[in-house]
Coordinates of C-alpha atoms in Angstrom, one line a residue:
X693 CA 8.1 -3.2 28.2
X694 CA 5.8 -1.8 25.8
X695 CA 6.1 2.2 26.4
X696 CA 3.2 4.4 25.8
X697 CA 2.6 8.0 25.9
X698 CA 0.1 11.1 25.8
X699 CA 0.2 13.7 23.4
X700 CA -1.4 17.3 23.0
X701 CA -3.8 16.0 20.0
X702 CA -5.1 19.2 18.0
X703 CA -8.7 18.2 17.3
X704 CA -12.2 19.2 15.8
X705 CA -14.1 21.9 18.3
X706 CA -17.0 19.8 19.9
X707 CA -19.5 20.9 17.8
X708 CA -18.0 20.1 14.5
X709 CA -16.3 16.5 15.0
X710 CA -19.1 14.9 13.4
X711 CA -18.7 17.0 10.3
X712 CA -14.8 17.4 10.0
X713 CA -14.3 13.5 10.8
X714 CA -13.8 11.7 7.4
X715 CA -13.9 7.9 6.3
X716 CA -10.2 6.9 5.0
X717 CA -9.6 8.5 2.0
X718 CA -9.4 5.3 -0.5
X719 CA -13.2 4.2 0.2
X720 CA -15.0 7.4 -1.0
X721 CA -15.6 7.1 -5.1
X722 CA -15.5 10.1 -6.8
X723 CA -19.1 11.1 -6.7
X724 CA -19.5 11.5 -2.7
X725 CA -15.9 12.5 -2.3
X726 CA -17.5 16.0 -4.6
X727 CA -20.4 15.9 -2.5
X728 CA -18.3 16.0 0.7
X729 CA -16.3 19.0 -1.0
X730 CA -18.8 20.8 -2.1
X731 CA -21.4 20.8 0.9
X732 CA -19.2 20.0 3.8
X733 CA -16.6 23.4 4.4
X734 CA -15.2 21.1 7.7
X735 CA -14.6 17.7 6.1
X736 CA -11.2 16.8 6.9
X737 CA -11.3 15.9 3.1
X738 CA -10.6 19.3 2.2
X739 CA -7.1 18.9 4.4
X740 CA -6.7 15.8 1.9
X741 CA -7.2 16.8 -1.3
X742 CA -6.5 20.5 -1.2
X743 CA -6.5 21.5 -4.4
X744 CA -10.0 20.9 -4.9
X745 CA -10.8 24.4 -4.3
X746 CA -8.3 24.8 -7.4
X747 CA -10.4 22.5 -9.6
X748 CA -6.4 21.3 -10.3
X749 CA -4.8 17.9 -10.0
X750 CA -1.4 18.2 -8.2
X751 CA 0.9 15.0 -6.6
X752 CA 4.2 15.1 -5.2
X753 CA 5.5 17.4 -3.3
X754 CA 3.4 20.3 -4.3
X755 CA 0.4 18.3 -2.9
X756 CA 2.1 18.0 0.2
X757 CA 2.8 21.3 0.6
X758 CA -1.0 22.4 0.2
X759 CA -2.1 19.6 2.6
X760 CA 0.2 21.3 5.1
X761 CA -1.3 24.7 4.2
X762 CA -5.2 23.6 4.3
X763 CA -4.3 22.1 7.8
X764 CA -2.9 25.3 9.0
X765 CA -6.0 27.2 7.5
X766 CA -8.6 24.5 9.5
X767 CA -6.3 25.9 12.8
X768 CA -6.3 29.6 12.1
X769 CA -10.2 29.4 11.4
X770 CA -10.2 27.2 15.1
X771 CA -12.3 24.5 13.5
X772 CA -8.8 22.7 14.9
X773 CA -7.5 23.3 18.8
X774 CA -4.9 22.1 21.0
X775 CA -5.4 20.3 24.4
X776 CA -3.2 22.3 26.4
X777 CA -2.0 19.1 28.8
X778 CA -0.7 15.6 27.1
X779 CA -3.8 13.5 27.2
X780 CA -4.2 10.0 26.3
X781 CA -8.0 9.8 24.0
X782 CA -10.5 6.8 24.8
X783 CA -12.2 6.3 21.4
X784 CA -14.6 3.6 21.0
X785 CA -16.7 2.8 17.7
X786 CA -20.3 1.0 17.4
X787 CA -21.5 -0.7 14.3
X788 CA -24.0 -2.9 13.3
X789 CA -21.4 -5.7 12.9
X790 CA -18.0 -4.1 15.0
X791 CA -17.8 -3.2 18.7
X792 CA -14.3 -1.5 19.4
X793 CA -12.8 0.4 22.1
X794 CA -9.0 1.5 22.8
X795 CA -7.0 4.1 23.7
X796 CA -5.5 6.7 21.5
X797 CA -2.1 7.5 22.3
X798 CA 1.8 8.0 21.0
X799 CA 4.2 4.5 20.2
X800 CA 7.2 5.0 20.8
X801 CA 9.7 4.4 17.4
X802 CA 12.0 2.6 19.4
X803 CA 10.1 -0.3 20.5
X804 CA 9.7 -0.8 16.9
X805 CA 13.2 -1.0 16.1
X806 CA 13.7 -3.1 18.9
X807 CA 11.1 -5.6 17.5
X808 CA 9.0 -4.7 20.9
X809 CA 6.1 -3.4 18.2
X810 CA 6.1 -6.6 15.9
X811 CA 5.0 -6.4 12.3
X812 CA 3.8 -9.1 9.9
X813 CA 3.5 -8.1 7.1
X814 CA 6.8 -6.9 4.7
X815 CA 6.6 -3.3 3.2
X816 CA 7.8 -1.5 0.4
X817 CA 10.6 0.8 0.6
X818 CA 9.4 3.5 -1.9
X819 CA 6.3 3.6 0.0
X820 CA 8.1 3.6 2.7
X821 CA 10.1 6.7 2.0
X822 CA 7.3 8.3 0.5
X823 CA 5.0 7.9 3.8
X824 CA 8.0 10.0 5.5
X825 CA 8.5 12.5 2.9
X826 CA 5.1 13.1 3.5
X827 CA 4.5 13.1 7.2
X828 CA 7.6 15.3 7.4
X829 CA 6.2 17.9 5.0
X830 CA 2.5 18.9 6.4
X831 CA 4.3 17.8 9.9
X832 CA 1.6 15.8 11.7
X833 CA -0.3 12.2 11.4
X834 CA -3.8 12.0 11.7
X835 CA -4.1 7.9 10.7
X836 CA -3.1 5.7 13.7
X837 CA -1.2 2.5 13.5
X838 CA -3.6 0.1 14.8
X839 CA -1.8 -1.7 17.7
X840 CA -3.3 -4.5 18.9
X841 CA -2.1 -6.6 22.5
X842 CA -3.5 -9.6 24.8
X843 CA -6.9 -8.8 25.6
X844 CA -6.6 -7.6 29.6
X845 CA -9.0 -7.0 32.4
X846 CA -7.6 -4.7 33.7
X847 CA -7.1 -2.3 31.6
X848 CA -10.5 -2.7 30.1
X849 CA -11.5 -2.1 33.7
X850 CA -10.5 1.5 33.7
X851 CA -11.6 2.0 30.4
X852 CA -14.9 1.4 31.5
X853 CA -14.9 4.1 34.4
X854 CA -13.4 6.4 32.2
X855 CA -16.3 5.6 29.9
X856 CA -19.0 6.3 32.4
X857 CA -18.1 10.1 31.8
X858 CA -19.8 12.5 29.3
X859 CA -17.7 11.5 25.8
X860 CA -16.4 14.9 24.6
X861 CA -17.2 14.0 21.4
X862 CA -20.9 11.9 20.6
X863 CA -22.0 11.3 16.8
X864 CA -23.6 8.6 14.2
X865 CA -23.0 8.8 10.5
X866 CA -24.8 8.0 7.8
X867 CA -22.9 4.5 8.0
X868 CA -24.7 3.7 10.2
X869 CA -21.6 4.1 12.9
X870 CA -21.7 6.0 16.5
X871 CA -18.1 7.1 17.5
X872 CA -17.7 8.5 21.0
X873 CA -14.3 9.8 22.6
X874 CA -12.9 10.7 25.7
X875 CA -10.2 12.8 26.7
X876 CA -7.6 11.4 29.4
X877 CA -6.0 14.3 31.6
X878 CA -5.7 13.2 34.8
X879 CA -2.4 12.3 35.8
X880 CA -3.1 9.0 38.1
X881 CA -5.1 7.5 35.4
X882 CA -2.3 8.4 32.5
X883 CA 0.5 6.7 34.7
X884 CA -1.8 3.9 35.9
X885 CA -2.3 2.9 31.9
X886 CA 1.3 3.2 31.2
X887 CA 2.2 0.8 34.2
X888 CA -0.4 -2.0 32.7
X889 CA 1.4 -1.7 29.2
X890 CA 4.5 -1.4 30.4
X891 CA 4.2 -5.0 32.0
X892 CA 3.7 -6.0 28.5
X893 CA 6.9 -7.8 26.1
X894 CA 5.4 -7.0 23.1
X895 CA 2.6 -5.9 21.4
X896 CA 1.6 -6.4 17.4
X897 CA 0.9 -4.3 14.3
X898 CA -2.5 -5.3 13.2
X899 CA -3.0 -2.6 10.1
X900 CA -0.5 0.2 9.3
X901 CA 3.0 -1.4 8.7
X902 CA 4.3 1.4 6.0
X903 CA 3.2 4.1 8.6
X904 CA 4.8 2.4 11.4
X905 CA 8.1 2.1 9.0
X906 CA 8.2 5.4 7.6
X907 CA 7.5 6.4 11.0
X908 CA 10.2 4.8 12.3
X909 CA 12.6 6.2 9.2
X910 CA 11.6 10.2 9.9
X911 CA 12.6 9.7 13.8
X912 CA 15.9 8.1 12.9
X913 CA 16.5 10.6 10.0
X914 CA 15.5 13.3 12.7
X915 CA 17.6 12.2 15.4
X916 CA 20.3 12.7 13.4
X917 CA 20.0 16.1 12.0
X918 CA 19.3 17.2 15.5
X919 CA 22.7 17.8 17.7
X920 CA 20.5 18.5 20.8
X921 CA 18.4 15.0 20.3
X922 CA 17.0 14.1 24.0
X923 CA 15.1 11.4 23.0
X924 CA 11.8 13.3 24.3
X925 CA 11.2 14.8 21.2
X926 CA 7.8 14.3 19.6
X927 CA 9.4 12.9 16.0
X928 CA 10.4 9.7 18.8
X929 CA 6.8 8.6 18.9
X930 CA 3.9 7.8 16.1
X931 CA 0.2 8.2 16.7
X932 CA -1.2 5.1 17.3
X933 CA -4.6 3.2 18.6
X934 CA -4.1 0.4 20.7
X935 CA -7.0 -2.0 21.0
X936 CA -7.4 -5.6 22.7
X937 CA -7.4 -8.3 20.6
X938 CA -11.0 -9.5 21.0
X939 CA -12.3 -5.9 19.4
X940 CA -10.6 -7.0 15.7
X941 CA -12.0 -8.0 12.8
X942 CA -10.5 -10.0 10.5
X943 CA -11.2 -10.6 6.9
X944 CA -9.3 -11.9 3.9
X945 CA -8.9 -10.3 0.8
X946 CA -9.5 -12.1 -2.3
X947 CA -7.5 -12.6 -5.3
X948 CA -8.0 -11.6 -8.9
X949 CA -6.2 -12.9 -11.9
X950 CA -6.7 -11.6 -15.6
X951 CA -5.7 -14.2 -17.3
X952 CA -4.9 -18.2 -17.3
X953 CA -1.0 -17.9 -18.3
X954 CA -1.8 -19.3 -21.7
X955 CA -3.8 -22.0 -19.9
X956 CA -7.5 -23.2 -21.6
X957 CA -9.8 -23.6 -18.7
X958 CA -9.8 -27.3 -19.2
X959 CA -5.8 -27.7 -18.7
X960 CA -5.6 -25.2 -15.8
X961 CA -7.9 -27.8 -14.0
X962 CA -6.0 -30.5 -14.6
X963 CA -2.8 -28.7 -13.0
X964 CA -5.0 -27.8 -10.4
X965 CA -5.6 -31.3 -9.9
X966 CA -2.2 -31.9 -8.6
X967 CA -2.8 -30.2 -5.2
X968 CA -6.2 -29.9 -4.7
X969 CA -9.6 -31.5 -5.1
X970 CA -12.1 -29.9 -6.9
X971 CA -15.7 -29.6 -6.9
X972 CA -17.9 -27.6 -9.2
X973 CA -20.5 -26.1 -7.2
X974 CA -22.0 -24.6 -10.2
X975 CA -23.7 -21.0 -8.4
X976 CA -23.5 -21.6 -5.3
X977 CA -21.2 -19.4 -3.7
X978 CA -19.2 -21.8 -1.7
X979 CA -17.7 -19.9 1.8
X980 CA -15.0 -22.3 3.0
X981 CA -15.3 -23.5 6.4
X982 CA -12.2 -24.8 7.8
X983 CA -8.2 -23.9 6.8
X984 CA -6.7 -25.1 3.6
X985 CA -10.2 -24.9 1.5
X986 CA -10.5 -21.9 -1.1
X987 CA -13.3 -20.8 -3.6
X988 CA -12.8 -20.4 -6.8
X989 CA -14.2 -18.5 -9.4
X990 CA -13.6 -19.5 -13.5
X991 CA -15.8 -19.1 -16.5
X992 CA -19.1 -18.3 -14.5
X993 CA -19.0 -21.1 -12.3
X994 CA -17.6 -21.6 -8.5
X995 CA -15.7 -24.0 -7.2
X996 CA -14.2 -25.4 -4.3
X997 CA -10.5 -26.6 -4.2
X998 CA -9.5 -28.8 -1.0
X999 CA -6.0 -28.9 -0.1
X1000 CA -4.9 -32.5 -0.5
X1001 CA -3.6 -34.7 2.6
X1002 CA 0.0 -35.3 0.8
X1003 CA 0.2 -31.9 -0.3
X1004 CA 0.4 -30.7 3.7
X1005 CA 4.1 -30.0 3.6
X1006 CA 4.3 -27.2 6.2
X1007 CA 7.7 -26.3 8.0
X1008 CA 6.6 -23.0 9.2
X1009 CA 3.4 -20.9 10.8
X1010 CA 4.3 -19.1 7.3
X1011 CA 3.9 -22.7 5.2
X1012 CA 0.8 -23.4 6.9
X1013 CA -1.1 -19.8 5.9
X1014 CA -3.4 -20.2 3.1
X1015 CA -2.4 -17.0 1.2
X1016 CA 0.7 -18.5 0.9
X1017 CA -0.2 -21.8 -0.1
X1018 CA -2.5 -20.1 -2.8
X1019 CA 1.0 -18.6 -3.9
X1020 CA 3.2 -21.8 -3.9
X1021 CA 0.8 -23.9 -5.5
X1022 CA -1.5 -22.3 -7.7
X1023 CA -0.1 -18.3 -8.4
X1024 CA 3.5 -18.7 -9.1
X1025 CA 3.4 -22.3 -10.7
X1026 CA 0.7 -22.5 -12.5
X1027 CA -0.5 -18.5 -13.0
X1028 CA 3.3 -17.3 -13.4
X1029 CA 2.9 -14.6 -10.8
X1030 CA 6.4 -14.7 -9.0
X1031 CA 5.7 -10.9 -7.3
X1032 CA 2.9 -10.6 -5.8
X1033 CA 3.5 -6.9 -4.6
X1034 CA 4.4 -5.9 -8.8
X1035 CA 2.8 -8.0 -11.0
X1036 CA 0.1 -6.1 -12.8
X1037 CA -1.7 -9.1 -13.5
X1038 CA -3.0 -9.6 -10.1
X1039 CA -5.5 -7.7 -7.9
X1040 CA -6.8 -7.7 -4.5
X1041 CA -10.6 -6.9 -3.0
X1042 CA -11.6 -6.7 0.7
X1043 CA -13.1 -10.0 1.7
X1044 CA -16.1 -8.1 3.6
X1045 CA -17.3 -7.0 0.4
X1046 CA -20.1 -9.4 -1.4
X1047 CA -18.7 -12.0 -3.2
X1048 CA -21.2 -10.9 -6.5
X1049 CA -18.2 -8.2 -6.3
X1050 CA -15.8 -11.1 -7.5
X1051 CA -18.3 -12.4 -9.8
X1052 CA -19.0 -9.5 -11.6
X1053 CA -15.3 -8.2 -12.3
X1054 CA -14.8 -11.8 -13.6
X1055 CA -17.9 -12.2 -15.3
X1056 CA -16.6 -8.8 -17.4
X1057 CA -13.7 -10.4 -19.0
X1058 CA -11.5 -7.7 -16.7
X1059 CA -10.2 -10.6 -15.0
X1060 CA -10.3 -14.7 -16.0
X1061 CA -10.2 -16.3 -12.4
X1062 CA -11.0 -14.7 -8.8
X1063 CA -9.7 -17.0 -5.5
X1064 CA -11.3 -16.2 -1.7
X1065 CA -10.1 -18.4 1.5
X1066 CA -11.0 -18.3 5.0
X1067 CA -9.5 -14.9 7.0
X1068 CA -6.5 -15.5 8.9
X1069 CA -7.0 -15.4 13.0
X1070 CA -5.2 -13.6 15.2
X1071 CA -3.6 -16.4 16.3
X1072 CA -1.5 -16.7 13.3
X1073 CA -0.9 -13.0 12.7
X1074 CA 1.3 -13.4 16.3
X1075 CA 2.8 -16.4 15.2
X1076 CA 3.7 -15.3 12.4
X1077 CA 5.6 -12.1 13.8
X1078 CA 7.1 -13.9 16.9
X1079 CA 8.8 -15.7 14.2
X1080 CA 10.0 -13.1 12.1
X1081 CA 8.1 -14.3 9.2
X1082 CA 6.1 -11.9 7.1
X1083 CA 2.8 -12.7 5.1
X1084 CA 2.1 -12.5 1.2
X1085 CA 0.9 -9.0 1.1
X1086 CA -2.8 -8.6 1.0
X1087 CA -3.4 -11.3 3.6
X1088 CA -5.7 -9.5 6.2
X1089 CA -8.2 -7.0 6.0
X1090 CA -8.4 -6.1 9.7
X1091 CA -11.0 -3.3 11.0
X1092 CA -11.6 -1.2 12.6
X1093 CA -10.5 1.6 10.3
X1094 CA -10.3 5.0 12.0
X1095 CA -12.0 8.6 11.0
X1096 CA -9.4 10.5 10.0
X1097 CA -9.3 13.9 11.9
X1098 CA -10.6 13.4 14.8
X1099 CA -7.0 13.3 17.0
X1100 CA -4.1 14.5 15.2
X1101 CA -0.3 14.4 16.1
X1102 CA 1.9 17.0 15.2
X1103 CA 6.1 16.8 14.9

C-alpha cells in the first residue's frame, strides 16, 4: 500500500505567490536571475542564492547556512505562513503545450526503502549525501519528488470537486503558464485520498531520484540519532507531487560528443556501419519516428542511423531502451565513453529544446558529433523499475517541473 500524508506546508501569503514562486533554479541564465534579484524583494531566488545581497560567491556549507537564514527572514517578515491543520495541496499547472494536475502531499521514506516508491534511474552517492547535508541544514524541502501512479478515476473524481472551489492561490507568468492551488483541510476528503492510494502496490519516481535518496538517507540517519524515534516524525516523510500518468511529459535528452576518439569522419562511418544503416539527409532535421532510429549530427550534416534487424539482441526492457543501445553500440565502442555519469567528454541537452540548439554547439567546434532518439514512454520507465533495472543517466526529461516556493516542508 502506497501511504500518503498531509503536512502543515509554510507558504507564500495570497497575495505574493505569484511573485515569491520561482522557476527551478538551473533554467534562469545569469541575466534574468539579476533581474529577478534586483527587482523582485519576494522571489524565492533570494532564499536560493542568498548571498546575493553580499555581492559574494559562497558554496558548501556556508551557503547552506545563509539559505537557512534567508528562509527564516522570508518567515519573520510573513511573506512565509503556516497552515495551522495538516493539509494535503491540489496544484494544477496550464501551458500552451502541458495540462497537469496532482496532489501535493508527504511520501513516506519507507515505502522507498521497501521498493513500494520505484526508481529508474541509478544515482550518485556524493550527490546523494550532499542533497542530505543540505536538506538537513536549512531543514525543509521546497522541490517535490514527482511521483507518478496508474491514471485513476476516482481520484481524479474528487480532484475535480475539490477544483470547483476558489484556488487559494490564481496566477500566470510571463511563460506563458497559469498555476492554481488548493488547500485540502477537510478530514473526510484527506482520509478518502489516502484510502484510494493506499489500494495501490506501488507507485514510480518519474523525476527526483537523488531527492528521493538523500531523502531517504537523512530519515534513516535521523532515526538513529533519535532514542525516542515513533516513526511519526516529520524527517519519515519527503515532500512529494503525485500526478497520474496521462499528465507527464516525456522527452529525451540528447547527446553531445567533443570529439571522434581519434576517428576521421569517414572511418567513424564505416564503424557505424556495423549496426546501423545510415542515411545522409543533408539539412533536414530528421525526427525519428519509431524505436531504434536516432539522428545524428556530424560535420554540418544530419543523419539518420537505423538499428539493423541482426543487431536486435535484447534480453531485457533495459537492452531494448535506445539510450542504452546508443551506449553499447556507438558511445563506449566506438566513442570510448565507458562512464557516462564522469566522462567529461560527453554532454546532455533537454530534448524539448530546438534541435538548431544541437546544431549550433556542434557547428562551434565545442563538440564533433550530437545524437537525439525518440523519448522513452512511460511504459518502459515502469518496466524498467519493476525489474530492478536502472537507465543510462540522462534518459528522460519528464515535466512538469514545479515553482519552487510555493508549498514547503519543514523537518
Amino acid at each position: 500500500m502506497v501511504k500518503i500524508t498531509p503536512f502543515k506546508a509554510v507558504r507564500p501569503q495570497r497575495a505574493r505567490a505569484g511573485l515569491v514562486a520561482s522557476r527551478p533554479y538551473g533554467e534562469y541564465n545569469e541575466a534574468e536571475m539579476r533581474a529577478r534579484l534586483d527587482y523582485n524583494p519576494y522571489s524565492f531566488l533570494h532564499i536560493l542564492n542568498p548571498a546575493y545581497k553580499f555581492q559574494h560567491t559562497i558554496s558548501g556549507t556556508q551557503k547552506f547556512q545563509l539559505i537557512k537564514n534567508r528562509y527564516l527572514e522570508f518567515k519573520e517578515e510573513d511573506t512565509f505562513i503556516q497552515d495551522e491543520k495538516p493539509c494535503f495541496y491540489v496544484y494544477k499547472m496550464e501551458t500552451r503545450d502541458l495540462y497537469c494536475c496532482g496532489i501535493i502531499a508527504a511520501a513516506s521514506a519507507e515505502d522507498y526503502k521497501n521498493d513500494i516508491i520505484r526508481k529508474h534511474e541509478e544515482t550518485i552517492a556524493s550527490r546523494e549525501e550532499l542533497f542530505k547535508e543540505y536538506v538537513k541544514t536549512v531543514g525543509f524541502n521546497t522541490e517535490p519528488v514527482l511521483l507518478t501512479y496508474e491514471n485513476k478515476p476516482e481520484i481524479q473524481q474528487i480532484l475535480e470537486k475539490i477544483m470547483l472551489r476558489n484556488p487559494e492561490y490564481e496566477f500566470a507568468t510571463r511563460q506563458r503558464e497559469t498555476h492554481y492551488l488548493w488547500k485540502v483541510e477537510n478530514e473526510a476528503e484527506i482520509a478518502q485520498i489516502q484510502q484510494f492510494f493506499a489500494k495501490m502496490n506501488s507507485i514510480y519516481i518519474a523525476d527526483g531520484h537523488h531527492r528521493c535518496a538523500s531523502s531517504f538517507l537523512l530519515s534513516k540517519e535521523s532515526a538513529e540519532n533519535n532514542e525516542n524515534h515513533t516513526g511519526k516524525e516529520s524527517y519519515n516523510h519527503f515532500l512529494s507531487y503525485f500526478i497520474p500518468e496521462e499528465h507527464l511529459k516525456i522527452y529525451q535528452f540528447r547527446r553531445l560528443i567533443t570529439d571522434l576518439n581519434g576517428f576521421s569522419k569517414e572511418d567513424f562511418l564505416i564503424r557505424l556501419d556495423e549496426h546501423f544503416r545510415i542515411e545522409n539527409r543533408k539539412l533536414d532535421a530528421y525526427t525519428p519516428e519509431q524505436k531504434h532510429q536516432f539522428k545524428m549530427y556530424l560535420d554540418g550534416e544530419f543523419y539518420s542511423l537505423f538499428l539493423r534487424k541482426t543487431s536486435m539482441h535484447f534480453t531485457n526492457t533495459l537492452s531494448r531502451l535506445d539510450s542504452q543501445i546508443l551506449y553499447e553500440r556507438i558511445l563506449a565502442p566506438i566513442l570510448g565513453i565507458k562512464d557516462l555519469r564522469k566522462d567529461k567528454r560527453i554532454s546532455y541537452i533537454p530534448g524539448k529544446k530546438d534541435i538548431l540548439e544541437m546544431k549550433k554547439l556542434v557547428d562551434s567546434g565545442e563538440f564533433a558529433v550530437g545524437f537525439g532518439m525518440m523519448p522513452v514512454s512511460i511504459s518502459e520507465i515502469k518496466q524498467i523499475a519493476d525489474e530492478g533495472l536502472t537507465m543510462p543517466p540522462k534518459s528522460t526529461y519528464i515535466e512538469p517541473k514545479l515553482r519552487s516556493g510555493l508549498t514547503i516542508y519543514e523537518f
